[in-house]
PDB file of C-alpha atoms in Angstrom:
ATOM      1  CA  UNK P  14     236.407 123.857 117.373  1.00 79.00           C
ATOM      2  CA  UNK P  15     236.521 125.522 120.634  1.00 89.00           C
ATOM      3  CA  UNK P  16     238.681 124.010 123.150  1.00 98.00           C
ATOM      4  CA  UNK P  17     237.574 123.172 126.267  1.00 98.00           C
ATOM      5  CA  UNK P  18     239.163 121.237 129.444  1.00 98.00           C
ATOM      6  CA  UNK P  19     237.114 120.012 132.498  1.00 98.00           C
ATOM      7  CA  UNK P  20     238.452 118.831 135.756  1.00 98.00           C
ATOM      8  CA  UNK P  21     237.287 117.219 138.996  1.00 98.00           C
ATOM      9  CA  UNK P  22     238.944 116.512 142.397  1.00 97.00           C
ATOM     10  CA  UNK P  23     237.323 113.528 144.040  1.00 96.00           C
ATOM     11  CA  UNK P  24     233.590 112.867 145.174  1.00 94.00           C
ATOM     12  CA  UNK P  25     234.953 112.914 148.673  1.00 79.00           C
ATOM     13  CA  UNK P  26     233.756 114.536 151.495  1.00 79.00           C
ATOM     14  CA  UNK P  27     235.982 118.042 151.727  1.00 83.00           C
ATOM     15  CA  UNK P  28     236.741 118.994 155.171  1.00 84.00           C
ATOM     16  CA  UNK P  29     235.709 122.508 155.521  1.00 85.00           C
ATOM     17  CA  UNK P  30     239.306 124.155 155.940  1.00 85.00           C
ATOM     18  CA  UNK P  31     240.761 122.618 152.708  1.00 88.00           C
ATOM     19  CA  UNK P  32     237.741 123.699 150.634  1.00 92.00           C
ATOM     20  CA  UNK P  33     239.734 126.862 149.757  1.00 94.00           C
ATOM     21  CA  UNK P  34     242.729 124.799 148.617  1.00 95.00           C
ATOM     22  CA  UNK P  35     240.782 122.137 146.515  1.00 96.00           C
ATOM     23  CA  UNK P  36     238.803 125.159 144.434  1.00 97.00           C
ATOM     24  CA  UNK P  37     241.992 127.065 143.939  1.00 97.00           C
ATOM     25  CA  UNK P  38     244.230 123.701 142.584  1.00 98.00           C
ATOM     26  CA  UNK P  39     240.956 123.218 140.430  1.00 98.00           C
ATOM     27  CA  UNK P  40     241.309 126.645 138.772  1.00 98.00           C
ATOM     28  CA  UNK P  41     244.577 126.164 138.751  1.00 98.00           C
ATOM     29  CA  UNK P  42     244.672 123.037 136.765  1.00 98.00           C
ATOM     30  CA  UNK P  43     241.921 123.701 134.490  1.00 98.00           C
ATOM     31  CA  UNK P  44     243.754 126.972 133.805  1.00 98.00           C
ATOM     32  CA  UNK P  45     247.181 124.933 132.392  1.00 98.00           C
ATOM     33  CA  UNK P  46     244.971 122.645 130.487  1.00 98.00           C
ATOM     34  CA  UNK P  47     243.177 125.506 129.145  1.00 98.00           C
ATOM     35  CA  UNK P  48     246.780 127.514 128.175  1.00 98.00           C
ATOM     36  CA  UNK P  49     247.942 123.724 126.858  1.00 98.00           C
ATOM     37  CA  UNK P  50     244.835 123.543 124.027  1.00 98.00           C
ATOM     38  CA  UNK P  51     244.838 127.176 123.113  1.00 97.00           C
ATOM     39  CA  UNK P  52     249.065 127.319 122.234  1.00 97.00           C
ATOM     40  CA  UNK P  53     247.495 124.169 120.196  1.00 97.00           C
ATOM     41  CA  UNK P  54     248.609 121.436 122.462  1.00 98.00           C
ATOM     42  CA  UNK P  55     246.748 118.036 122.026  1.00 98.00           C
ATOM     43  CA  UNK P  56     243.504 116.908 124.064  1.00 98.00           C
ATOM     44  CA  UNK P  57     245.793 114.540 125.519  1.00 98.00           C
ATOM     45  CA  UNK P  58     248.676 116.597 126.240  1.00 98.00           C
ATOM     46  CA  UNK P  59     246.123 118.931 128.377  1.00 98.00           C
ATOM     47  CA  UNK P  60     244.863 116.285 130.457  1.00 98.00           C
ATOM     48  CA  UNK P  61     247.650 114.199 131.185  1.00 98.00           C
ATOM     49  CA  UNK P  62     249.400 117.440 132.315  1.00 98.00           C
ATOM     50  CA  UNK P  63     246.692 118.412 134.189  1.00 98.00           C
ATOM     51  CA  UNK P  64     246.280 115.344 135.733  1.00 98.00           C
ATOM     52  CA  UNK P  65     249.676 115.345 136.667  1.00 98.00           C
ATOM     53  CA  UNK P  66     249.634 118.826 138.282  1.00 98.00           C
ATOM     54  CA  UNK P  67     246.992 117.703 140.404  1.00 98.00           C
ATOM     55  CA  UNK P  68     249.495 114.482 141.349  1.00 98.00           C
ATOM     56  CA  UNK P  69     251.449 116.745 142.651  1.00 98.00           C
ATOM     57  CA  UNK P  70     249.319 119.208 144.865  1.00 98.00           C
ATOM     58  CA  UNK P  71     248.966 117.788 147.725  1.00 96.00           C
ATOM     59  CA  UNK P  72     245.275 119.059 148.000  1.00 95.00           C
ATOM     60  CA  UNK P  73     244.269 116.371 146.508  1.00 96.00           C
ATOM     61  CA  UNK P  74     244.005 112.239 146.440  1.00 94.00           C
ATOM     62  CA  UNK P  75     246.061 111.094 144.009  1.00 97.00           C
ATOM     63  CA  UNK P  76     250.302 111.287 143.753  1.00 97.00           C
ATOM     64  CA  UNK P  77     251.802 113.124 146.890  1.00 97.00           C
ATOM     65  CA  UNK P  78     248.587 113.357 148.790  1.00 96.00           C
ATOM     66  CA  UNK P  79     247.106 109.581 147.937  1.00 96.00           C
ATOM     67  CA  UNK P  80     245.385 108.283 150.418  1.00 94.00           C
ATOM     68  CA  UNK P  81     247.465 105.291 152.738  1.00 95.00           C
ATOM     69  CA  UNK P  82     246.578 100.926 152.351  1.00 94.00           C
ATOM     70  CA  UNK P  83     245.834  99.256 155.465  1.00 91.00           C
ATOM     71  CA  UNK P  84     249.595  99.239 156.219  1.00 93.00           C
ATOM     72  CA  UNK P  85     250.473 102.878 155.590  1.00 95.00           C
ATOM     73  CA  UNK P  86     251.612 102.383 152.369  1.00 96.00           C
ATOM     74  CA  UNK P  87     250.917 104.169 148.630  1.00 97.00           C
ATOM     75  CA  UNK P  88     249.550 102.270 146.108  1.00 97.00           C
ATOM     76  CA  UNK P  89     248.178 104.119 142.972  1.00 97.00           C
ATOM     77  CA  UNK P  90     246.176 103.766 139.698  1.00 98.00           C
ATOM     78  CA  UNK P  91     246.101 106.276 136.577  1.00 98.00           C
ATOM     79  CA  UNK P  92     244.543 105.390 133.460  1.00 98.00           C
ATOM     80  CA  UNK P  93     245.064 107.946 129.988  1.00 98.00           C
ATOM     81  CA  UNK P  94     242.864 107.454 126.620  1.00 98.00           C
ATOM     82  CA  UNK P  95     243.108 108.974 123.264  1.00 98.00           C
ATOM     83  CA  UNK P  96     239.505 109.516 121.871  1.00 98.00           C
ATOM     84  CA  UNK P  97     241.229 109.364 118.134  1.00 98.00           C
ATOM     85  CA  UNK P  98     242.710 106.686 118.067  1.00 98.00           C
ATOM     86  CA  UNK P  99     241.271 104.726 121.082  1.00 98.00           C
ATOM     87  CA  UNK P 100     244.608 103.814 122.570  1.00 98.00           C
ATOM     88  CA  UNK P 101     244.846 103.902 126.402  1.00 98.00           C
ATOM     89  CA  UNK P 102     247.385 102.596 128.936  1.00 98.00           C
ATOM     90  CA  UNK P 103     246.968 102.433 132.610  1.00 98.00           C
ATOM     91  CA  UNK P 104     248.881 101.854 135.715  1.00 98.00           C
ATOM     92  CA  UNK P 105     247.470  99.900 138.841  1.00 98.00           C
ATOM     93  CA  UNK P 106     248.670  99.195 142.514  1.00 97.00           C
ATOM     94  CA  UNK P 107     252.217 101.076 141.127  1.00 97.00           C
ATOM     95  CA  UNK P 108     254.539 102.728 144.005  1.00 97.00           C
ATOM     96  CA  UNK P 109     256.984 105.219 144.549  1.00 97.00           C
ATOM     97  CA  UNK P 110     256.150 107.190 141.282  1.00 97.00           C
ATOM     98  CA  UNK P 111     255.736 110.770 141.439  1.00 98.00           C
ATOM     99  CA  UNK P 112     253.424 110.984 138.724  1.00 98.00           C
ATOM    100  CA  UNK P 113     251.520 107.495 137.634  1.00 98.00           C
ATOM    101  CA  UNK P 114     249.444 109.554 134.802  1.00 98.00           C
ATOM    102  CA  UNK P 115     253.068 109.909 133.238  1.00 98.00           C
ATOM    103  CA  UNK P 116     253.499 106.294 133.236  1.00 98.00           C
ATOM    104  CA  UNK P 117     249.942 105.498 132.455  1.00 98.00           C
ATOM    105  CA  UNK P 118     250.953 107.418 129.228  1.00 98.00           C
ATOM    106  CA  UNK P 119     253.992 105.596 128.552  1.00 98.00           C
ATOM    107  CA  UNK P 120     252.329 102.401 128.633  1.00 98.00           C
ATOM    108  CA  UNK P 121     249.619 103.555 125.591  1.00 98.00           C
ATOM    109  CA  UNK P 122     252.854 104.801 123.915  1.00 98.00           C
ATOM    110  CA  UNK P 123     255.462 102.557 124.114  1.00 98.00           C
ATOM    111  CA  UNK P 124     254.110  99.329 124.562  1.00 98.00           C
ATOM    112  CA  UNK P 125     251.609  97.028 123.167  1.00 97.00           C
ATOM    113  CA  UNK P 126     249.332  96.646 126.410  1.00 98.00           C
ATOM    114  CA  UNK P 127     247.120  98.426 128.260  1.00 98.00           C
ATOM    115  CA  UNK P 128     247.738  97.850 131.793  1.00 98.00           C
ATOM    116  CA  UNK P 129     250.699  97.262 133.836  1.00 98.00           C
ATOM    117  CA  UNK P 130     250.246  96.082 137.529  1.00 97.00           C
ATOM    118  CA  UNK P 131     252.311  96.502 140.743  1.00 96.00           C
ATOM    119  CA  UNK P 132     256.061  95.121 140.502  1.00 95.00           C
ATOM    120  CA  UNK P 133     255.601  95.227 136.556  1.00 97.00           C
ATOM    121  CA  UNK P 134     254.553  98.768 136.389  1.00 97.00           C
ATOM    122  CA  UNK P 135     257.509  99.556 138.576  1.00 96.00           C
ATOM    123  CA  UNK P 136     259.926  98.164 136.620  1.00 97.00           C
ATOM    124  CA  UNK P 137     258.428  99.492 133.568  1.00 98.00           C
ATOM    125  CA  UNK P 138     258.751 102.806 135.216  1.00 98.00           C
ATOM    126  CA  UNK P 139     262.275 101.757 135.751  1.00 97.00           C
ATOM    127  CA  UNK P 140     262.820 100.668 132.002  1.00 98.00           C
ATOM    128  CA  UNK P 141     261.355 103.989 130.867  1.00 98.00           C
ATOM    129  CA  UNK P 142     263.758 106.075 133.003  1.00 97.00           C
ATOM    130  CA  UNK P 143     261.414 107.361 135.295  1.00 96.00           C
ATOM    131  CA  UNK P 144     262.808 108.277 138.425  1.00 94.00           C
ATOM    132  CA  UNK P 145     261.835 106.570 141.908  1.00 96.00           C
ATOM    133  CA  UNK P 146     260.756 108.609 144.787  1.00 97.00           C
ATOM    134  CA  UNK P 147     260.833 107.857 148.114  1.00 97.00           C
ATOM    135  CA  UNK P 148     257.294 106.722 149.715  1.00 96.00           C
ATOM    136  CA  UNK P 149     257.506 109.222 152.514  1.00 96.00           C
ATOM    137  CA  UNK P 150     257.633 111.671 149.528  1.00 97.00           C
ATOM    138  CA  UNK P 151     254.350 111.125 148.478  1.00 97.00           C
ATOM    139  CA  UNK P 152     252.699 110.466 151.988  1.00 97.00           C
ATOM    140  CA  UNK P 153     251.162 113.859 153.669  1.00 95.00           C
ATOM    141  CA  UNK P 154     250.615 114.574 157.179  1.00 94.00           C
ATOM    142  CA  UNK P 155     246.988 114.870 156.291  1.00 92.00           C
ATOM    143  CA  UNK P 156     246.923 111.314 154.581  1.00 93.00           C
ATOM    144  CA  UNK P 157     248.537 109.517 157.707  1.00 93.00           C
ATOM    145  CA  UNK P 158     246.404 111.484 160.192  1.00 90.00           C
ATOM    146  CA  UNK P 159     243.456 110.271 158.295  1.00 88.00           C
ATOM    147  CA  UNK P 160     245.253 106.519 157.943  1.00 90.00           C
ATOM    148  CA  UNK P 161     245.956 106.450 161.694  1.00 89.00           C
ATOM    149  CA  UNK P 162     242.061 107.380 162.036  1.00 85.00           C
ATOM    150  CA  UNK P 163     240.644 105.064 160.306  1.00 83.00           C
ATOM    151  CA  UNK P 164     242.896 102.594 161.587  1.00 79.00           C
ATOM    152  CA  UNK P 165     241.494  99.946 164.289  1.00 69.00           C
ATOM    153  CA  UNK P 166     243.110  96.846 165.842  1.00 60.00           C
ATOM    154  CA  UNK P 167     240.349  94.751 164.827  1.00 62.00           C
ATOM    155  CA  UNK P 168     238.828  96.536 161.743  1.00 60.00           C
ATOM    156  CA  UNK P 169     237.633  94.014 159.417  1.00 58.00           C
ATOM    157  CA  UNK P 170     239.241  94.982 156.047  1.00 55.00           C
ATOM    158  CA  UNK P 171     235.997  94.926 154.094  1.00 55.00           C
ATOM    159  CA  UNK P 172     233.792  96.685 156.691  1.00 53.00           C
ATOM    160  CA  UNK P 173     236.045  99.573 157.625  1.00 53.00           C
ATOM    161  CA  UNK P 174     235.690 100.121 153.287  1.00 52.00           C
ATOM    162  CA  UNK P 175     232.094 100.845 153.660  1.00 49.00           C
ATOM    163  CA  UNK P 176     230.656 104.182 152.682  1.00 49.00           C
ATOM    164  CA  UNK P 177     233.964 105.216 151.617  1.00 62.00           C
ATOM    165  CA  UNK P 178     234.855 106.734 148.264  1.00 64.00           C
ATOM    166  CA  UNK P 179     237.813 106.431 146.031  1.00 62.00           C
TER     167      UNK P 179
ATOM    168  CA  UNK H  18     241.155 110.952 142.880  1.00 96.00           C
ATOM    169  CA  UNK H  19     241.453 113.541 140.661  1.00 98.00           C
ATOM    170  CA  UNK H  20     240.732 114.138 136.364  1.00 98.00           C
ATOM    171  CA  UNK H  21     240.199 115.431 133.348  1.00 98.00           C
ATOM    172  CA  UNK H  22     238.161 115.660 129.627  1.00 98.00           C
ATOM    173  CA  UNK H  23     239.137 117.952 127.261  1.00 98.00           C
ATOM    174  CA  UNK H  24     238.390 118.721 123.692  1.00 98.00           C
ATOM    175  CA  UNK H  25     241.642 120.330 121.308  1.00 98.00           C
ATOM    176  CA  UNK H  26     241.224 122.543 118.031  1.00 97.00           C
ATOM    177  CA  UNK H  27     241.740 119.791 116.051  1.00 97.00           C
ATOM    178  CA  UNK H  28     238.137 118.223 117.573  1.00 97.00           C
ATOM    179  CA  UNK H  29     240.179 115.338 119.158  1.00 98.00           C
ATOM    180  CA  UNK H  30     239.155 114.558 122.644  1.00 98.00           C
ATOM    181  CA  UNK H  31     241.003 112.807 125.590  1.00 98.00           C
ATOM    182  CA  UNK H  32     240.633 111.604 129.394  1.00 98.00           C
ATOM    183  CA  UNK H  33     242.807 110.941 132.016  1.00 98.00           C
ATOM    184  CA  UNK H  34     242.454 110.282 135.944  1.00 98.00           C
ATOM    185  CA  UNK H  35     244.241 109.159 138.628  1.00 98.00           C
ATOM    186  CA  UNK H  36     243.966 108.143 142.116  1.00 97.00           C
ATOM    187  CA  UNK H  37     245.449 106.792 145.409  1.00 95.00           C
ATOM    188  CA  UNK H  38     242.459 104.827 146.023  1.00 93.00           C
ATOM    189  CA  UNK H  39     240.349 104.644 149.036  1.00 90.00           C
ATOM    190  CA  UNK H  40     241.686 105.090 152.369  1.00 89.00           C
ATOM    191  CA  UNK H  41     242.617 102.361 154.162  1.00 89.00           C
ATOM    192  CA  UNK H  42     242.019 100.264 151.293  1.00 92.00           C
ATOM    193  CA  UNK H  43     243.201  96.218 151.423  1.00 92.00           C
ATOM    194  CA  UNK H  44     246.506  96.223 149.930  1.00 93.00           C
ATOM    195  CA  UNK H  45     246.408  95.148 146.227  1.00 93.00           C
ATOM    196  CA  UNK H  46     242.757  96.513 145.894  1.00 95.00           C
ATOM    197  CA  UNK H  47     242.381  97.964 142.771  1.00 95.00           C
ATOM    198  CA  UNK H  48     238.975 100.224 142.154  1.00 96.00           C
ATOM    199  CA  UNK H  49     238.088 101.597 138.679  1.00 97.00           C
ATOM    200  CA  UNK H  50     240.711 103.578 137.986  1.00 97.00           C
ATOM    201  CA  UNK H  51     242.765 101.339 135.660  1.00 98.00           C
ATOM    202  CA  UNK H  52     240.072  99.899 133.967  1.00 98.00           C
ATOM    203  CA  UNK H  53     239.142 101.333 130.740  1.00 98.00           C
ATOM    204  CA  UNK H  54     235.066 101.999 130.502  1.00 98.00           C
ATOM    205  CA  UNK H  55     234.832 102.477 134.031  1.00 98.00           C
ATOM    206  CA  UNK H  56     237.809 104.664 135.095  1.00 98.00           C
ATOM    207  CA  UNK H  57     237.787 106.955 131.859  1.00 98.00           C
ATOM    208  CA  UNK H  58     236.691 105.969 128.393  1.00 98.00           C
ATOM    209  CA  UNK H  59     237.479 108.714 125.420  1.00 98.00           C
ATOM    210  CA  UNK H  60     235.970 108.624 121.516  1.00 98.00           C
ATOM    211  CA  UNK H  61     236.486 111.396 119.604  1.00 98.00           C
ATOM    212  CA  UNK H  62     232.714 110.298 117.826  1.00 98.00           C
ATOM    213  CA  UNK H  63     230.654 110.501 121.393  1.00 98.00           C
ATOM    214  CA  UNK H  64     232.842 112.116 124.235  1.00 98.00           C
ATOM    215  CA  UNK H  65     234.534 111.771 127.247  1.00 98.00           C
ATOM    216  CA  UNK H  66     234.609 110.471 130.735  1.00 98.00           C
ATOM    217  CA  UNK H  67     236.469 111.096 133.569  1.00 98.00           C
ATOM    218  CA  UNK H  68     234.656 109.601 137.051  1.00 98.00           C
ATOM    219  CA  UNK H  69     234.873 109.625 140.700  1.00 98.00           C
ATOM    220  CA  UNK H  70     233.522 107.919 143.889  1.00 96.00           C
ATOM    221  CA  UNK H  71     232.638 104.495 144.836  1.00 95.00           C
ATOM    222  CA  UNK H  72     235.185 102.499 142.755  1.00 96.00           C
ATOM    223  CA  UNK H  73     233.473  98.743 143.272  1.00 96.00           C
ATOM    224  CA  UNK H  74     230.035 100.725 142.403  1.00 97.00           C
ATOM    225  CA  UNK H  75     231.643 102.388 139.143  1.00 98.00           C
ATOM    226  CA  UNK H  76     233.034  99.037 138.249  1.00 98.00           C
ATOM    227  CA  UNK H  77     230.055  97.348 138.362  1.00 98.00           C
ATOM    228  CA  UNK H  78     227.501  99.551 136.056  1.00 98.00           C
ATOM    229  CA  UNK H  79     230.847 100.468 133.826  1.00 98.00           C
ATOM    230  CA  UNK H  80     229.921 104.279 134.551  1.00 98.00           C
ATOM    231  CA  UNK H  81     232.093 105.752 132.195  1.00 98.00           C
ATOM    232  CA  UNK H  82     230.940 104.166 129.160  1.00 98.00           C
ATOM    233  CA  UNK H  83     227.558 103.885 130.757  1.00 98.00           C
ATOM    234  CA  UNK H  84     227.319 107.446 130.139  1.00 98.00           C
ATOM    235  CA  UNK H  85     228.308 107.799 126.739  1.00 98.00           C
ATOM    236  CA  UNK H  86     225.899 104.500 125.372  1.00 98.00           C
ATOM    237  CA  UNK H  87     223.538 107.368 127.102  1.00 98.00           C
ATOM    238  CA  UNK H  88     224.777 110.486 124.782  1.00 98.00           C
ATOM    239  CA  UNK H  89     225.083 107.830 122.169  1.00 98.00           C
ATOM    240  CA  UNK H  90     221.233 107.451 122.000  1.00 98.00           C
ATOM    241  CA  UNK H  91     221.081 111.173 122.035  1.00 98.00           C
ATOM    242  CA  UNK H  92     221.527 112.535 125.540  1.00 98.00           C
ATOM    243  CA  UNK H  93     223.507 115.421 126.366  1.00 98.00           C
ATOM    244  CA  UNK H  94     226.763 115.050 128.611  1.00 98.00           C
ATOM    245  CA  UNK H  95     224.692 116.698 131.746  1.00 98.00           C
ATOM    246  CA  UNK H  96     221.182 113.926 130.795  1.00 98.00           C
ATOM    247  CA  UNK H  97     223.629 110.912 129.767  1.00 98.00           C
ATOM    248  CA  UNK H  98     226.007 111.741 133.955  1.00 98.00           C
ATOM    249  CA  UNK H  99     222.711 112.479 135.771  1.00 98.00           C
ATOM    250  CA  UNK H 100     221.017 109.064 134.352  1.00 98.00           C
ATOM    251  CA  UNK H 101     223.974 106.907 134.639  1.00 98.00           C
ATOM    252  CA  UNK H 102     224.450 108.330 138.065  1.00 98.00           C
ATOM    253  CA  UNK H 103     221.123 108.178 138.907  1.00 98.00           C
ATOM    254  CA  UNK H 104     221.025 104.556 137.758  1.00 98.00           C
ATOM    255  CA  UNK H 105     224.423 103.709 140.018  1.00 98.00           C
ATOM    256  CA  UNK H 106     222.969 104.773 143.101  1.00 97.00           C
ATOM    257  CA  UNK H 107     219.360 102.378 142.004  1.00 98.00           C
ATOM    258  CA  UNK H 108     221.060  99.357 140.985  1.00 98.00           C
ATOM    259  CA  UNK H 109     224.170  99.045 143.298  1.00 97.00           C
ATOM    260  CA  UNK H 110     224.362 101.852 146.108  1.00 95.00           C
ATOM    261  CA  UNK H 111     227.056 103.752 144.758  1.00 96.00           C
ATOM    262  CA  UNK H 112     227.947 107.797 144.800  1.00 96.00           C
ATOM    263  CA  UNK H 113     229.790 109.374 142.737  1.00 97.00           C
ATOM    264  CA  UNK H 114     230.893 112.058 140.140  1.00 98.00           C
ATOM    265  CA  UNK H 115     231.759 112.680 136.417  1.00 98.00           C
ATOM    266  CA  UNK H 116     233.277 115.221 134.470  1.00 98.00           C
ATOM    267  CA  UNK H 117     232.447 114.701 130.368  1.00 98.00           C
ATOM    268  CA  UNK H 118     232.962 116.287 127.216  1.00 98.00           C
ATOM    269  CA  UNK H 119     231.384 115.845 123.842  1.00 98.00           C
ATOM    270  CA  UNK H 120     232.850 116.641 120.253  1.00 97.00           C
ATOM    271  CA  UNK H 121     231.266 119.681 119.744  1.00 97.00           C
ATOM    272  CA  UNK H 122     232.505 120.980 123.494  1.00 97.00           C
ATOM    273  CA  UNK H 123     229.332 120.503 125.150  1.00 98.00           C
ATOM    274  CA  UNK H 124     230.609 119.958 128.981  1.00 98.00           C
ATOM    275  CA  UNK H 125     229.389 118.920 132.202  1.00 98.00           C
ATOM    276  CA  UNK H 126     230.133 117.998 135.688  1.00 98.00           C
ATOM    277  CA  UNK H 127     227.636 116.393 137.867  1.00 98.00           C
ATOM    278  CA  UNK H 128     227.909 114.753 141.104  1.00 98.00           C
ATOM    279  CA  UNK H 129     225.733 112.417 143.347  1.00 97.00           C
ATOM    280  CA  UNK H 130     228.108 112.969 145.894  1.00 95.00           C
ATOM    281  CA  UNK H 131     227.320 115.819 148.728  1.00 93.00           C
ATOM    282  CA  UNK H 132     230.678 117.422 146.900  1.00 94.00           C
ATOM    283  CA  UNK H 133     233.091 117.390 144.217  1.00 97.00           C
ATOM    284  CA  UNK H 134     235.330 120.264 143.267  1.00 97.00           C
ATOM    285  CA  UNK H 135     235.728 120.560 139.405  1.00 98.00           C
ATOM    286  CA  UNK H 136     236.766 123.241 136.952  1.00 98.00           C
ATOM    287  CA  UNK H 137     235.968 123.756 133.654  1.00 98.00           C
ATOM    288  CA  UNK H 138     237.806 126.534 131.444  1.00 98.00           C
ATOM    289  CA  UNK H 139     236.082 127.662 127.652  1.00 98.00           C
ATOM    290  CA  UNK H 140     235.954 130.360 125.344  1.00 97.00           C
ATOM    291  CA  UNK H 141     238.027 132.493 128.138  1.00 97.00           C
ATOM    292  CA  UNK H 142     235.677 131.536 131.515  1.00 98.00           C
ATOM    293  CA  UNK H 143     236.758 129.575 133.865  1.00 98.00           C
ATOM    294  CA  UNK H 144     233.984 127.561 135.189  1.00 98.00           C
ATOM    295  CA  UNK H 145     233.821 125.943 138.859  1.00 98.00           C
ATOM    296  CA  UNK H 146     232.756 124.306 142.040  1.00 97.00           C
ATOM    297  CA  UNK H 147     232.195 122.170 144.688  1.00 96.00           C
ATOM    298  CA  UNK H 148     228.194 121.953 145.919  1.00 94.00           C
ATOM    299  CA  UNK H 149     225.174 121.094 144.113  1.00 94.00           C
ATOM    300  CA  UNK H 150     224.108 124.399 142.107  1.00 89.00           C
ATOM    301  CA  UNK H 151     227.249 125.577 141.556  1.00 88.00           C
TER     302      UNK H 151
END
């Protein structure tokens, strides 16, 4: 079998001067994945590492980078699954975790559920000795300038949603 | 957001993604990340999924395992994202982009999105992009 890893960075629109930066954390990441499967790492071990690399490049929308809630805040989702076996585990609305695809992963491997949601997920995290990181940690200049944007007094909170990607 | 497929020696095959969500979101909105089928779906006897892009729109047509019903019936990973992706932006208005995997190591990304960087590494190339055509 010949390994192969394939990554992706978001469907949204990349401003012009971080184009550079979003290709070279692609290569990048598809690079470790690649070194992962051919040392004979695991399918999974490539992409939750991968994933997890990206979480941290602040490039990109996910981890230290995400994207801010109505209130400034970071809430994040991750989701693993293991095409053998078909065991998954996910993480929703969980904060002040460095890397939710780590947890995501913990909750396919160490408990009997699939997701875990806000509070729950954090203590989880908590249970699992996973450290927690300050929210200003994971909250880029770029992210807030884009927050403070796209913030309005009056924005509907549906409407100002439209035509926006995830 | 941000993911990945891959296919080990051992012919197993895996997904993961993650995201912060959509700017400005509602707090306690939760797109398709999380939620297996639409966020990421992985069998090692049809592929992988990993998507991107409208999360309510995802959700709805359950894009990720949309796309491997598709290979399923015989499609290749590139047919199987183009149709389901095709069919998202029909039925409910939604953009968007997958990276996939079969078992054999078949790959593709694809993208109804003006953009979405991806990477792809095989056999010693490393594979990428951001535009249509890439």
């Amino acid at each position: 079998m010949l390994p192969v890893v394939v990554v992706h960075g978001g469907a949204g629109h990349v401003p012009k001067e971080r184009a550079e930066l979003s290709i070279a954390g692609m290569q990048e990441a598809a690079r470790l994945g690649y070194a992962i499967l051919k040392s004979g790492g695991t399918a999974m071990d490539a992409v939750v590492e991968t994933v997890a690399m990206l979480e941290n490049n602040p490039a990109f929308n996910a981890g230290r980078g995400s994207v801010l809630n109505l209130k400034g805040e970071v809430e994040m989702d991750a989701l693993v699954m293991d095409g053998r076996t078909l065991a998954c585990g996910a993480v929703s609305a969980v904060r002040r975790v460095a890397n939710p695809i780590h947890l995501a992963r913990l909750v396919m491997d160490k408990t009997s559920h699939v997701c875990l949601t806000a509070e729950g997920a954090s203590q989880f995290a908590r249970a699992m000795g996973i450290p927690e990181v300050p929210e200003e940690s994971l909250i880029t200049d770029y992210a807030r300038k884009r927050w403070k944007d796209n913030l309005h007094k009056d924005a509907n909170p549906v409407e100002c949603q439209i035509g926006k990607m995830g | 957001t941000v993911g990945a497929v891959a296919v080990d020696v051992q012919g197993n095959i895996a997904c993961a993604t993650s995201t912060g969500g959509m700017i400005n979101k509602m707090e306690g909105r939760v797109g398709d990340t999380p939620c297996i089928g639409c966020g990421g779906y992985a069998d090692n006897q049809i592929g992988a999924v990993s998507p991107t892009g409208h999360g309510e729109a995802i959700m709805k047509i359950v894009l990720s395992r949309l796309i491997l019903f598709h290979m399923e019936q015989g499609k290749s990973p590139k047919e199987a994202s183009d149709m389901a992706l095709a069919y998202m932006k029909e039925r409910v208005s939604g953009l968007g982009g997958v990276v996939v995997v079969d078992p054999k190591g078949t790959w593709a990304a694809r993208f109804s999105s003006q953009q979405m960087p991806w990477a792809a590494a095989q056999q010693e190339q490393l594979h990428y992009g951001m535009f249509h055509g890439e």
